[in-house]
Amino acid sequence: MSKNDERYDAIVIGSGFGGLYALHHLRDTMGLKVRAFDGAGGVGGTWWYNRYPGARVDAPSSPFYAYTFSQELVNEWEWTETQTSQASVLAYLEHFAERYDLMKDIQLDTWVNDAHYDEAAQRWTITIDGGETVSAQFLICATGALFVANKPDYPGIDDFAGECYHTGRWPHDEVSFQGKRVGVIGTGSSGIQAIPEIAKQAEHVTVFQRTPQYSLPARNRALTAEELAGYREGWDDLRESMLRRGGWPFKTIRRNASDYSVEERHEIYEALWEEGGIHLAINSFSAVLMDKELNAEVSEFVRGKIAQIVKDPETATKLMPDYYFGTKRLILDNGYFDVYNRENVSLVDLREDPIEAFTAASVRTKEGEHAIDILVLATGFDAVTGSMLNLNPKGRGGVSLQQKWEERFETYLGTTIADFPNLFMIHGPTSPGVLYTMPLGGERTTQWIADCIGYLKENDLGAMEATDEAAEKWDREINEMAAQTLYPLTDSWYVGANIPGKPRQFLAHLRGSQYFDQLGSVAQEGYEGFVFEPSREKTHENAVSG
Ligand code: NA7
């Protein structure tokens, strides 16, 4: 039996970076009554689930892949490496939840099985595990951009009798690869981070690769005490700079390739490769993601590096990507290409030698059979849209999100959806999300959402909703922005190409700081693109008291 006596101002779904900050900000800064729910057994979201060996932040990190709003928080957390490990990010998020006393308002191990909008009450009601219902005026979906694991459906895969793990659902108990024959499917960030670690233990690792990748050396190293102290000291300025510069505090180099000779350009590529991280993409030449010829030159440079590192020429050739550099998620690795120089690692190129079926103890490809004890699926996610479609909220007139997004993932400002009043997404489709520094993006989006809520309250309004026209216009803008780049030309999860049948659409806003300026101006100019309803609760109270 269900009961409906839990009423909140806001419900937050998810307790990763976005959800934890939303709970803190809405509760502690706005004074709202908030409750958060998460199906996981701990806080951390993506960082709770993705605990495979070698998991690290794949963007410029310590101390910038973290909350930025509090100098005290910056001062008290001791980051130790330049490329933060999963364990360290998770410990930080647990510390954050404890420090701000968030746990008392988070219900873990609790799935939200349904969410529907009640037009008359101007409220969202959710049904959680056990059938209990809880309602709130605002539904904040911090459900994660990389949440719904993509599991391949090869014939017989479920008959495989050995251990099988998806990188995005890694077990909490330690997995031992000692003396085991391991098959890894997938060479995105997760596969490329995990493979060198697994190879250290396993008897043999067979990598099944569908698409070779441009992976750049992470050059992870200890973060010195002086560096950290310097960042802390200059935090206000660094933060200011992050706000202005797409989430990254340091100036990126803007130069025209045509001002340099081919030799000079190669010297620049060499220097940036040595420096490591994503510098080759962001600090080489401005047009690298727009100009096909320039991109081809950088692509060739990386292929040359792969040829230098990997000793067996046949394996090196298989590892060479042929799509536009940087148009799939750039990967930062710690010894990935080197791993193929080990005797216990071999590569199967699925484009030449596809998987035909699994047996209880092997993977059968067109050209052979590979006996394995453990199967690691590093096959990624139904990214950006999957977790919202999984939740499948029902909006105005009972319309479900799955119906709404059947053909296109239309949002307004990447945070709201027409027909879904008072529902806000953090890192939703067409927000900068996965292409921005996510913790900061979550902070800034939440602050905007909080302003919307404040505006409604100040003006005795009960609901706000994006119009279809605004959503369509926004959709065109995002598309046009992406069309100026090479991104849409590549099959990647940015365009949904990794999930069979998913509508193809570029899913991110490409200019983070401009995006947050846009959010700011929409608020300043009275929320163009939204319609509002007076608060029925207030009218009701007036009627009662009057
Ligand atoms: P990704 O980046 O989506 O990588 C998944 C990998 O798995 C990629 O190499 C895929 O090949 C491969 N894949 C997916 N399905 C299959 C099937 N059916 N057969 C063979 N290979 C397959 O996911 P990650 O978890 O590595 O990283 C996700 C993000 O998390 C990452 O970008 C970071 O931001 C953190 P494909 O390239 O699609 O041909």
Coordinates of C-alpha atoms and ligand atoms in Angstrom, one line a residue:
M1 CA 0.0 0.0 0.0
S2 CA 1.3 3.5 -0.8
K3 CA 1.2 6.5 1.5
N4 CA 1.5 10.1 0.3
D5 CA 2.4 12.1 3.4
E6 CA 6.0 13.1 2.5
R7 CA 5.9 16.6 1.0
Y8 CA 9.0 18.5 0.1
D9 CA 9.9 21.7 -1.8
A10 CA 12.3 19.8 -4.0
I11 CA 13.2 16.2 -4.7
V12 CA 16.7 15.5 -6.0
I13 CA 17.3 12.3 -7.9
G14 CA 21.0 11.2 -7.8
S15 CA 23.8 11.8 -5.4
G16 CA 26.8 12.3 -7.6
F17 CA 28.6 15.6 -8.0
G18 CA 25.4 17.3 -9.4
G19 CA 22.9 15.9 -6.9
L20 CA 25.0 16.5 -3.8
Y21 CA 25.6 20.1 -4.6
A22 CA 21.9 20.5 -5.5
L23 CA 20.8 19.2 -2.1
H24 CA 23.3 21.4 -0.3
H25 CA 22.5 24.6 -2.2
L26 CA 18.7 24.2 -2.2
R27 CA 18.6 23.2 1.4
D28 CA 21.3 25.3 3.0
T29 CA 21.4 28.4 0.9
M30 CA 17.8 28.6 -0.2
G31 CA 16.3 27.1 3.0
L32 CA 14.1 24.6 1.1
K33 CA 12.9 21.3 2.4
V34 CA 14.7 18.8 0.2
R35 CA 15.1 15.1 0.0
A36 CA 17.5 13.2 -2.3
F37 CA 17.2 9.6 -3.5
D38 CA 19.8 7.3 -5.0
G39 CA 19.6 3.7 -6.0
A40 CA 23.2 3.2 -5.2
G41 CA 24.5 2.0 -1.8
G42 CA 26.6 5.2 -1.3
V43 CA 27.0 8.7 -2.6
G44 CA 29.2 9.5 -5.6
G45 CA 27.1 8.6 -8.7
T46 CA 29.5 7.7 -11.5
W47 CA 32.4 7.6 -9.1
W48 CA 30.6 5.1 -6.9
Y49 CA 29.9 2.7 -9.8
N50 CA 33.0 3.1 -12.0
R51 CA 35.6 1.6 -9.6
Y52 CA 37.4 -0.6 -12.2
P53 CA 41.2 -0.8 -12.0
G54 CA 42.9 2.3 -13.3
A55 CA 39.7 4.5 -13.2
R56 CA 40.7 8.2 -13.2
V57 CA 39.3 11.5 -14.2
D58 CA 39.8 11.9 -18.0
A59 CA 39.9 15.6 -18.0
P60 CA 42.3 18.2 -16.5
S61 CA 41.8 17.4 -12.8
S62 CA 43.3 18.1 -9.4
P63 CA 42.3 20.4 -7.8
F64 CA 39.9 21.6 -10.5
Y65 CA 37.7 18.6 -10.9
A66 CA 36.0 19.4 -7.7
Y67 CA 33.6 21.9 -6.2
T68 CA 34.8 25.4 -6.5
F69 CA 32.4 27.5 -4.4
S70 CA 34.1 27.3 -1.0
Q71 CA 37.6 28.3 -0.2
E72 CA 37.5 26.3 3.0
L73 CA 36.6 23.2 1.1
V74 CA 39.5 23.9 -1.3
N75 CA 41.8 24.4 1.6
E76 CA 40.9 21.2 3.5
W77 CA 41.1 18.6 0.7
E78 CA 44.5 17.1 0.0
W79 CA 44.6 16.2 -3.7
T80 CA 47.7 14.1 -4.3
E81 CA 48.0 13.5 -8.0
T82 CA 47.5 15.6 -11.1
Q83 CA 45.1 13.1 -12.7
T84 CA 42.8 12.2 -9.9
S85 CA 42.0 8.6 -9.2
Q86 CA 38.4 7.2 -8.8
A87 CA 39.1 6.4 -5.1
S88 CA 40.2 9.9 -4.4
V89 CA 37.2 11.5 -6.1
L90 CA 34.9 9.2 -4.3
A91 CA 36.5 9.9 -0.9
Y92 CA 36.2 13.6 -1.6
L93 CA 32.5 13.3 -2.4
E94 CA 31.9 11.3 0.8
H95 CA 33.7 14.0 2.7
F96 CA 31.6 16.6 1.1
A97 CA 28.4 14.8 2.1
E98 CA 29.6 14.5 5.6
R99 CA 31.0 18.0 6.0
Y100 CA 27.7 19.6 4.9
D101 CA 25.6 17.1 6.9
L102 CA 23.9 15.9 3.7
M103 CA 23.4 12.2 4.6
K104 CA 20.4 12.8 6.8
D105 CA 18.5 14.0 3.8
I106 CA 19.7 11.3 1.3
Q107 CA 17.9 8.0 1.0
L108 CA 20.3 5.5 -0.5
D109 CA 19.5 2.1 -1.9
T110 CA 16.3 3.6 -3.1
W111 CA 15.2 3.6 -6.8
V112 CA 12.7 6.1 -8.0
N113 CA 10.5 3.9 -10.1
D114 CA 8.0 6.5 -11.3
A115 CA 7.7 10.3 -11.4
H116 CA 4.6 12.1 -12.6
Y117 CA 3.4 15.7 -12.6
D118 CA 0.1 16.6 -11.0
E119 CA -1.1 19.7 -13.0
A120 CA -3.8 20.6 -10.5
A121 CA -1.4 20.5 -7.5
Q122 CA 1.6 21.8 -9.5
R123 CA 3.7 19.1 -7.9
W124 CA 5.7 16.1 -8.8
T125 CA 5.0 12.8 -7.1
I126 CA 7.6 10.0 -7.2
T127 CA 7.1 6.4 -6.3
I128 CA 10.1 4.8 -4.7
D129 CA 11.1 1.2 -3.9
G130 CA 8.4 -0.4 -1.7
G131 CA 5.7 1.7 -3.4
E132 CA 5.9 4.7 -1.1
T133 CA 5.1 8.0 -2.7
V134 CA 6.8 11.4 -2.0
S135 CA 5.9 14.7 -3.6
A136 CA 7.6 18.0 -4.2
Q137 CA 7.0 21.1 -6.2
F138 CA 10.3 20.7 -8.0
L139 CA 12.0 17.7 -9.4
I140 CA 15.7 18.0 -9.8
C141 CA 17.1 15.2 -12.0
A142 CA 20.8 14.7 -11.3
T143 CA 20.6 11.2 -12.8
G144 CA 24.0 11.2 -14.4
A145 CA 25.3 11.5 -18.0
L146 CA 27.2 8.2 -17.9
F147 CA 24.9 5.9 -16.0
V148 CA 23.0 3.4 -18.1
A149 CA 25.5 0.7 -18.9
N150 CA 25.6 -0.5 -22.5
K151 CA 25.9 -4.3 -22.7
P152 CA 26.5 -5.8 -26.1
D153 CA 24.0 -8.5 -27.2
Y154 CA 26.4 -10.9 -28.9
P155 CA 24.9 -14.4 -29.5
G156 CA 25.5 -16.6 -26.4
I157 CA 26.9 -13.8 -24.2
D158 CA 24.7 -14.8 -21.4
D159 CA 25.9 -18.4 -21.7
F160 CA 29.4 -17.3 -20.8
A161 CA 30.0 -19.1 -17.5
G162 CA 33.1 -17.3 -16.2
E163 CA 33.1 -14.0 -14.2
C164 CA 31.7 -11.1 -16.2
Y165 CA 32.0 -7.4 -15.2
H166 CA 30.9 -4.1 -16.8
T167 CA 33.3 -1.3 -16.0
G168 CA 30.3 1.0 -15.2
R169 CA 29.0 -1.5 -12.6
W170 CA 32.2 -2.7 -11.1
P171 CA 31.9 -4.9 -8.0
H172 CA 32.9 -3.5 -4.6
D173 CA 34.9 -6.6 -3.7
E174 CA 38.3 -6.8 -5.2
V175 CA 38.5 -8.7 -8.5
S176 CA 41.6 -10.8 -8.9
F177 CA 43.0 -11.3 -12.3
Q178 CA 45.9 -13.3 -11.0
G179 CA 46.7 -16.2 -13.4
K180 CA 43.5 -15.6 -15.4
R181 CA 42.8 -15.3 -19.1
V182 CA 40.9 -12.1 -19.5
G183 CA 38.9 -10.8 -22.5
V184 CA 38.2 -7.0 -22.6
I185 CA 35.6 -5.7 -25.0
G186 CA 35.8 -1.9 -25.6
T187 CA 38.6 0.6 -25.9
G188 CA 37.0 3.8 -24.8
S189 CA 38.3 5.7 -21.7
S190 CA 37.3 2.8 -19.4
G191 CA 39.0 0.0 -21.4
I192 CA 42.1 2.1 -22.1
Q193 CA 42.5 2.9 -18.4
A194 CA 41.7 -0.7 -17.2
I195 CA 43.7 -2.7 -19.7
P196 CA 47.3 -1.8 -18.5
E197 CA 46.2 -2.5 -14.9
I198 CA 44.6 -5.8 -15.7
A199 CA 47.7 -6.8 -17.8
K200 CA 49.9 -6.4 -14.7
Q201 CA 48.1 -9.4 -13.0
A202 CA 46.5 -11.5 -15.7
E203 CA 48.0 -14.5 -17.4
H204 CA 46.8 -13.2 -20.7
V205 CA 44.6 -10.3 -21.8
T206 CA 42.8 -10.4 -25.2
V207 CA 41.5 -6.9 -26.2
F208 CA 38.6 -6.9 -28.6
Q209 CA 38.7 -3.5 -30.3
R210 CA 35.9 -2.2 -32.5
T211 CA 37.3 1.3 -33.1
P212 CA 41.0 2.3 -32.4
Q213 CA 41.3 5.5 -30.4
Y214 CA 43.3 8.7 -30.2
S215 CA 44.7 8.4 -26.7
L216 CA 47.1 10.9 -25.3
P217 CA 49.7 10.4 -22.5
A218 CA 48.1 11.6 -19.2
R219 CA 51.6 12.1 -17.6
N220 CA 50.0 11.6 -14.3
R221 CA 52.3 12.6 -11.4
A222 CA 52.3 13.6 -7.8
L223 CA 50.8 17.1 -7.2
T224 CA 53.4 18.9 -5.1
A225 CA 52.5 20.6 -1.9
E226 CA 53.8 23.9 -3.4
E227 CA 51.4 23.5 -6.4
L228 CA 48.5 22.8 -4.2
A229 CA 49.3 25.7 -1.9
G230 CA 49.6 28.0 -4.9
Y231 CA 46.2 27.0 -6.2
R232 CA 44.7 27.6 -2.8
E233 CA 46.2 31.0 -2.5
G234 CA 45.0 32.1 -5.9
W235 CA 41.7 30.3 -5.7
D236 CA 39.4 33.4 -6.2
D237 CA 41.3 34.3 -9.4
L238 CA 41.5 30.7 -10.6
R239 CA 37.8 30.2 -10.0
E240 CA 37.0 33.4 -11.9
S241 CA 39.1 32.2 -14.7
M242 CA 37.3 28.8 -14.7
L243 CA 34.0 30.7 -15.0
R244 CA 35.2 32.6 -18.0
R245 CA 37.2 29.8 -19.8
G246 CA 35.0 26.8 -20.4
G247 CA 35.6 25.4 -16.9
W248 CA 39.4 25.3 -17.1
P249 CA 41.4 28.0 -15.3
F250 CA 44.4 28.4 -17.6
K251 CA 44.6 30.3 -20.8
T252 CA 44.4 28.1 -23.9
I253 CA 46.7 29.1 -26.8
R254 CA 44.8 30.5 -29.8
R255 CA 46.9 30.5 -32.9
N256 CA 46.4 30.0 -36.6
A257 CA 48.1 27.0 -38.2
S258 CA 48.8 28.9 -41.4
D259 CA 51.1 31.2 -39.5
Y260 CA 53.5 28.3 -38.9
S261 CA 55.5 26.1 -41.2
V262 CA 54.9 22.3 -41.3
E263 CA 58.1 21.8 -39.3
E264 CA 57.1 24.4 -36.7
R265 CA 53.7 22.8 -36.3
H266 CA 55.3 19.4 -35.7
E267 CA 57.6 20.9 -33.1
I268 CA 54.5 22.2 -31.4
Y269 CA 52.8 18.8 -31.6
E270 CA 55.9 17.2 -30.1
A271 CA 56.1 19.6 -27.2
L272 CA 52.4 19.2 -26.4
W273 CA 52.6 15.4 -26.6
E274 CA 55.5 15.6 -24.1
E275 CA 53.5 17.8 -21.9
G276 CA 50.6 15.3 -22.0
G277 CA 47.0 15.7 -21.0
I278 CA 44.6 17.2 -23.5
H279 CA 47.1 20.0 -24.5
L280 CA 47.5 18.7 -28.0
A281 CA 43.8 19.3 -28.6
I282 CA 43.3 22.6 -26.7
N283 CA 46.7 24.3 -27.1
S284 CA 47.9 23.4 -30.6
F285 CA 45.8 25.4 -33.1
S286 CA 42.4 27.0 -32.7
A287 CA 40.8 25.2 -35.7
V288 CA 41.9 21.7 -35.0
L289 CA 38.3 20.5 -34.5
M290 CA 37.0 22.5 -37.5
D291 CA 39.5 22.3 -40.2
K292 CA 39.7 18.9 -41.9
E293 CA 43.2 19.3 -43.2
L294 CA 44.7 20.5 -40.0
N295 CA 42.9 17.8 -38.1
A296 CA 44.3 15.2 -40.6
E297 CA 47.8 16.5 -39.8
V298 CA 47.3 16.1 -36.0
S299 CA 45.7 12.7 -36.6
E300 CA 48.7 11.6 -38.6
F301 CA 51.0 12.9 -35.8
V302 CA 49.3 10.7 -33.2
R303 CA 49.3 7.7 -35.5
G304 CA 53.1 8.2 -35.9
K305 CA 53.4 8.2 -32.1
I306 CA 51.5 4.9 -31.9
A307 CA 53.9 3.4 -34.6
Q308 CA 56.9 4.5 -32.5
I309 CA 55.5 3.0 -29.2
V310 CA 54.1 -0.3 -30.4
K311 CA 56.9 -2.6 -31.5
D312 CA 54.9 -5.1 -33.6
P313 CA 53.9 -3.2 -36.8
E314 CA 50.8 -5.3 -37.4
T315 CA 49.5 -4.5 -33.9
A316 CA 50.4 -0.9 -34.3
T317 CA 48.5 -0.6 -37.6
K318 CA 45.4 -2.1 -35.9
L319 CA 45.6 0.5 -33.2
M320 CA 45.7 3.5 -35.5
P321 CA 42.5 5.5 -35.6
D322 CA 41.1 6.8 -38.8
Y323 CA 38.4 9.2 -37.8
Y324 CA 38.9 12.9 -37.0
F325 CA 41.2 13.5 -34.1
G326 CA 39.2 14.7 -31.0
T327 CA 35.7 14.0 -32.3
K328 CA 35.3 11.0 -30.0
R329 CA 36.0 11.6 -26.3
L330 CA 39.7 12.2 -26.0
I331 CA 41.4 9.7 -23.8
L332 CA 44.2 10.2 -21.4
D333 CA 46.2 7.0 -20.7
N334 CA 48.9 5.8 -18.5
G335 CA 50.9 3.3 -20.6
Y336 CA 48.1 2.1 -22.9
F337 CA 49.9 1.7 -26.2
D338 CA 53.0 0.3 -24.4
V339 CA 50.9 -2.5 -23.0
Y340 CA 50.9 -4.1 -26.4
N341 CA 54.6 -4.7 -26.1
R342 CA 53.9 -7.2 -23.3
E343 CA 53.9 -10.8 -24.2
N344 CA 50.6 -11.4 -22.3
V345 CA 48.5 -8.9 -24.3
S346 CA 47.0 -9.5 -27.7
L347 CA 44.6 -7.5 -29.8
V348 CA 41.7 -8.6 -31.9
D349 CA 40.5 -6.1 -34.5
L350 CA 36.8 -6.7 -34.6
R351 CA 36.4 -4.8 -37.9
E352 CA 38.5 -7.6 -39.6
D353 CA 37.6 -10.4 -37.3
P354 CA 34.2 -9.9 -35.7
I355 CA 32.8 -11.7 -32.7
E356 CA 30.4 -14.4 -33.8
A357 CA 29.3 -15.9 -30.5
F358 CA 30.2 -16.7 -26.9
T359 CA 30.5 -20.1 -25.5
A360 CA 30.6 -21.0 -21.8
A361 CA 34.4 -20.5 -21.8
S362 CA 35.4 -18.6 -24.9
V363 CA 34.8 -15.8 -27.4
R364 CA 34.5 -17.1 -30.9
T365 CA 35.4 -14.7 -33.7
K366 CA 35.3 -15.3 -37.4
E367 CA 39.0 -16.3 -37.4
G368 CA 39.5 -18.1 -34.1
E369 CA 38.4 -19.0 -30.6
H370 CA 39.7 -17.2 -27.5
A371 CA 39.5 -19.1 -24.3
I372 CA 38.8 -16.7 -21.3
D373 CA 38.1 -17.0 -17.6
I374 CA 37.0 -13.4 -17.1
L375 CA 35.1 -11.1 -19.4
V376 CA 35.3 -7.3 -18.9
L377 CA 32.8 -5.3 -20.8
A378 CA 34.2 -1.8 -21.2
T379 CA 31.4 -1.0 -23.6
G380 CA 30.3 2.3 -22.3
F381 CA 26.9 3.8 -21.7
D382 CA 23.6 5.0 -23.2
A383 CA 25.2 8.4 -22.5
V384 CA 23.6 11.7 -21.6
T385 CA 20.0 10.7 -22.3
G386 CA 19.8 7.1 -20.9
S387 CA 19.3 7.9 -17.3
M388 CA 16.4 10.3 -17.9
L389 CA 14.8 7.9 -20.3
N390 CA 15.2 5.2 -17.7
L391 CA 13.4 7.4 -15.1
N392 CA 10.8 8.2 -17.8
P393 CA 8.9 11.0 -16.0
K394 CA 5.3 11.7 -17.0
G395 CA 4.6 15.3 -17.6
R396 CA 1.6 17.4 -18.6
G397 CA -1.3 15.3 -19.8
G398 CA 0.6 12.2 -18.8
V399 CA 3.0 12.5 -21.7
S400 CA 6.1 10.3 -21.0
L401 CA 9.6 11.4 -21.6
Q402 CA 10.1 8.3 -23.8
Q403 CA 7.3 9.6 -26.0
K404 CA 8.5 13.1 -25.9
W405 CA 12.1 12.1 -26.9
E406 CA 11.2 9.4 -29.4
E407 CA 12.7 11.3 -32.4
R408 CA 14.8 14.1 -30.9
F409 CA 16.2 14.9 -27.4
E410 CA 14.6 18.3 -27.3
T411 CA 15.3 20.5 -24.2
Y412 CA 15.3 24.2 -23.5
L413 CA 18.7 25.3 -22.2
G414 CA 19.7 21.7 -21.6
T415 CA 17.9 22.0 -18.2
T416 CA 14.2 22.0 -18.9
I417 CA 11.7 20.2 -21.2
A418 CA 8.4 21.5 -22.7
D419 CA 5.5 19.6 -21.1
F420 CA 7.5 18.9 -18.0
P421 CA 6.8 21.9 -15.7
N422 CA 9.0 22.4 -12.6
L423 CA 11.4 19.6 -13.7
F424 CA 15.1 20.6 -14.0
M425 CA 18.0 18.5 -15.3
I426 CA 21.6 18.8 -14.3
H427 CA 23.9 17.9 -17.2
G428 CA 20.9 17.2 -19.4
P429 CA 21.2 16.7 -23.2
T430 CA 22.3 19.9 -25.0
S431 CA 23.9 21.4 -21.9
P432 CA 27.7 21.6 -22.0
G433 CA 27.6 18.5 -19.6
V434 CA 30.3 16.1 -20.6
L435 CA 32.3 18.7 -22.4
Y436 CA 32.7 21.0 -19.5
T437 CA 34.3 20.6 -16.0
M438 CA 31.3 18.6 -14.6
P439 CA 31.5 19.6 -10.9
L440 CA 31.6 23.3 -11.8
G441 CA 28.9 22.8 -14.4
G442 CA 26.7 21.2 -11.8
E443 CA 27.3 24.1 -9.4
R444 CA 26.4 26.7 -12.0
T445 CA 23.4 24.9 -13.3
T446 CA 22.1 24.4 -9.7
Q447 CA 22.5 28.1 -9.0
W448 CA 20.5 28.9 -12.1
I449 CA 17.8 26.4 -11.0
A450 CA 17.8 28.0 -7.5
D451 CA 17.3 31.4 -9.1
C452 CA 14.3 30.0 -11.0
I453 CA 12.8 28.7 -7.8
G454 CA 13.5 32.0 -6.1
Y455 CA 11.7 33.8 -8.9
L456 CA 8.7 31.6 -8.7
K457 CA 8.4 32.1 -4.9
E458 CA 8.9 35.9 -5.1
N459 CA 6.2 36.2 -7.7
D460 CA 3.7 33.8 -6.2
L461 CA 4.0 31.6 -9.2
G462 CA 3.4 27.8 -8.9
A463 CA 4.9 26.5 -12.1
M464 CA 7.3 27.3 -14.9
E465 CA 7.5 25.4 -18.2
A466 CA 9.6 25.8 -21.4
T467 CA 7.6 26.5 -24.5
D468 CA 7.9 24.2 -27.6
E469 CA 9.0 27.1 -29.7
A470 CA 11.9 27.9 -27.3
A471 CA 12.9 24.3 -27.2
E472 CA 12.9 24.1 -31.0
K473 CA 14.9 27.2 -31.4
W474 CA 17.4 25.9 -28.8
D475 CA 17.7 22.6 -30.7
R476 CA 18.5 24.5 -33.9
E477 CA 21.1 26.6 -32.2
I478 CA 22.9 23.6 -30.7
N479 CA 22.8 21.8 -34.0
E480 CA 24.2 24.8 -35.9
M481 CA 27.0 25.2 -33.4
A482 CA 27.9 21.5 -33.7
A483 CA 27.7 21.7 -37.5
Q484 CA 30.6 24.2 -37.6
T485 CA 32.8 21.5 -36.2
L486 CA 33.9 18.0 -37.2
Y487 CA 32.2 16.4 -34.2
P488 CA 29.0 15.3 -36.0
L489 CA 31.0 13.6 -38.7
T490 CA 32.1 10.8 -36.4
D491 CA 30.2 8.0 -34.9
S492 CA 30.6 8.5 -31.2
W493 CA 28.5 8.5 -28.0
Y494 CA 28.3 12.3 -28.4
V495 CA 25.9 11.7 -31.2
G496 CA 24.3 8.5 -29.8
A497 CA 25.9 6.3 -32.4
N498 CA 27.1 3.7 -29.9
I499 CA 23.5 2.6 -29.1
P500 CA 21.6 0.8 -31.9
G501 CA 18.5 2.7 -32.9
K502 CA 19.2 5.9 -30.8
P503 CA 18.3 9.1 -32.7
R504 CA 21.4 10.7 -34.0
Q505 CA 21.9 14.1 -32.5
F506 CA 24.9 16.0 -31.1
L507 CA 24.1 16.0 -27.4
A508 CA 26.2 18.8 -26.0
H509 CA 26.5 22.6 -26.1
L510 CA 30.0 23.3 -27.3
R511 CA 30.8 26.6 -25.6
G512 CA 30.5 26.3 -21.9
S513 CA 31.1 29.8 -20.8
Q514 CA 28.8 31.3 -23.4
Y515 CA 26.2 28.8 -22.3
F516 CA 26.2 30.0 -18.7
D517 CA 26.1 33.6 -20.0
Q518 CA 23.0 32.6 -21.9
L519 CA 21.4 31.1 -18.8
G520 CA 22.2 34.3 -17.0
S521 CA 20.6 36.5 -19.6
V522 CA 17.5 34.3 -19.8
A523 CA 17.0 34.9 -16.1
Q524 CA 17.8 38.6 -16.3
E525 CA 15.4 39.2 -19.1
G526 CA 12.4 37.7 -17.3
Y527 CA 12.8 34.1 -18.4
E528 CA 12.1 34.3 -22.1
G529 CA 11.0 31.0 -23.5
F530 CA 9.1 30.0 -20.4
V531 CA 5.4 30.2 -19.4
F532 CA 4.4 30.6 -15.8
E533 CA 1.3 29.7 -13.8
P534 CA 0.2 31.5 -10.6
S535 CA 0.6 29.4 -7.5
R536 CA -2.6 27.4 -6.8
E537 CA -1.4 26.6 -3.4
K538 CA -1.4 30.3 -2.5
T539 CA -4.8 30.9 -4.1
H540 CA -6.1 27.9 -2.1
E541 CA -4.6 29.3 1.2
N542 CA -6.0 32.7 0.4
A543 CA -9.4 31.2 -0.2
V544 CA -9.2 29.3 3.0
S545 CA -8.0 32.2 5.1
G546 CA -10.1 34.8 3.3
Ligands
NA7_1 P1 32.9 4.5 -24.4 O1 33.8 5.7 -24.6 O2 31.6 4.6 -25.0 O3 33.7 3.3 -25.0 C1 33.1 2.0 -25.2 C2 33.9 1.1 -26.0 O4 33.3 -0.1 -26.2 C3 34.2 1.7 -27.4 O5 35.5 1.3 -27.7 C4 33.2 1.0 -28.2 O6 33.5 0.9 -29.6 C5 33.1 -0.3 -27.6 N1 31.9 -1.0 -27.8 C6 30.7 -0.7 -27.5 N2 29.8 -1.6 -27.9 C7 30.5 -2.6 -28.5 C8 30.2 -3.8 -29.0 N3 28.9 -4.2 -29.1 N4 31.2 -4.6 -29.5 C9 32.5 -4.2 -29.4 N5 32.8 -3.0 -28.9 C10 31.9 -2.2 -28.4 O7 32.7 4.1 -22.9 P2 33.7 4.3 -21.7 O8 33.1 3.6 -20.5 O9 35.1 3.8 -22.1 O10 33.9 5.8 -21.4 C11 32.7 6.6 -21.3 C12 33.1 7.9 -20.7 O11 33.3 7.8 -19.3 C13 34.3 8.4 -21.2 O12 34.3 9.1 -22.4 C14 34.8 9.3 -20.1 O13 34.1 10.6 -20.2 C15 34.3 8.6 -18.9 P3 33.1 2.1 -30.6 O14 34.1 3.2 -30.3 O15 31.7 2.5 -30.2 O16 33.2 1.5 -31.9

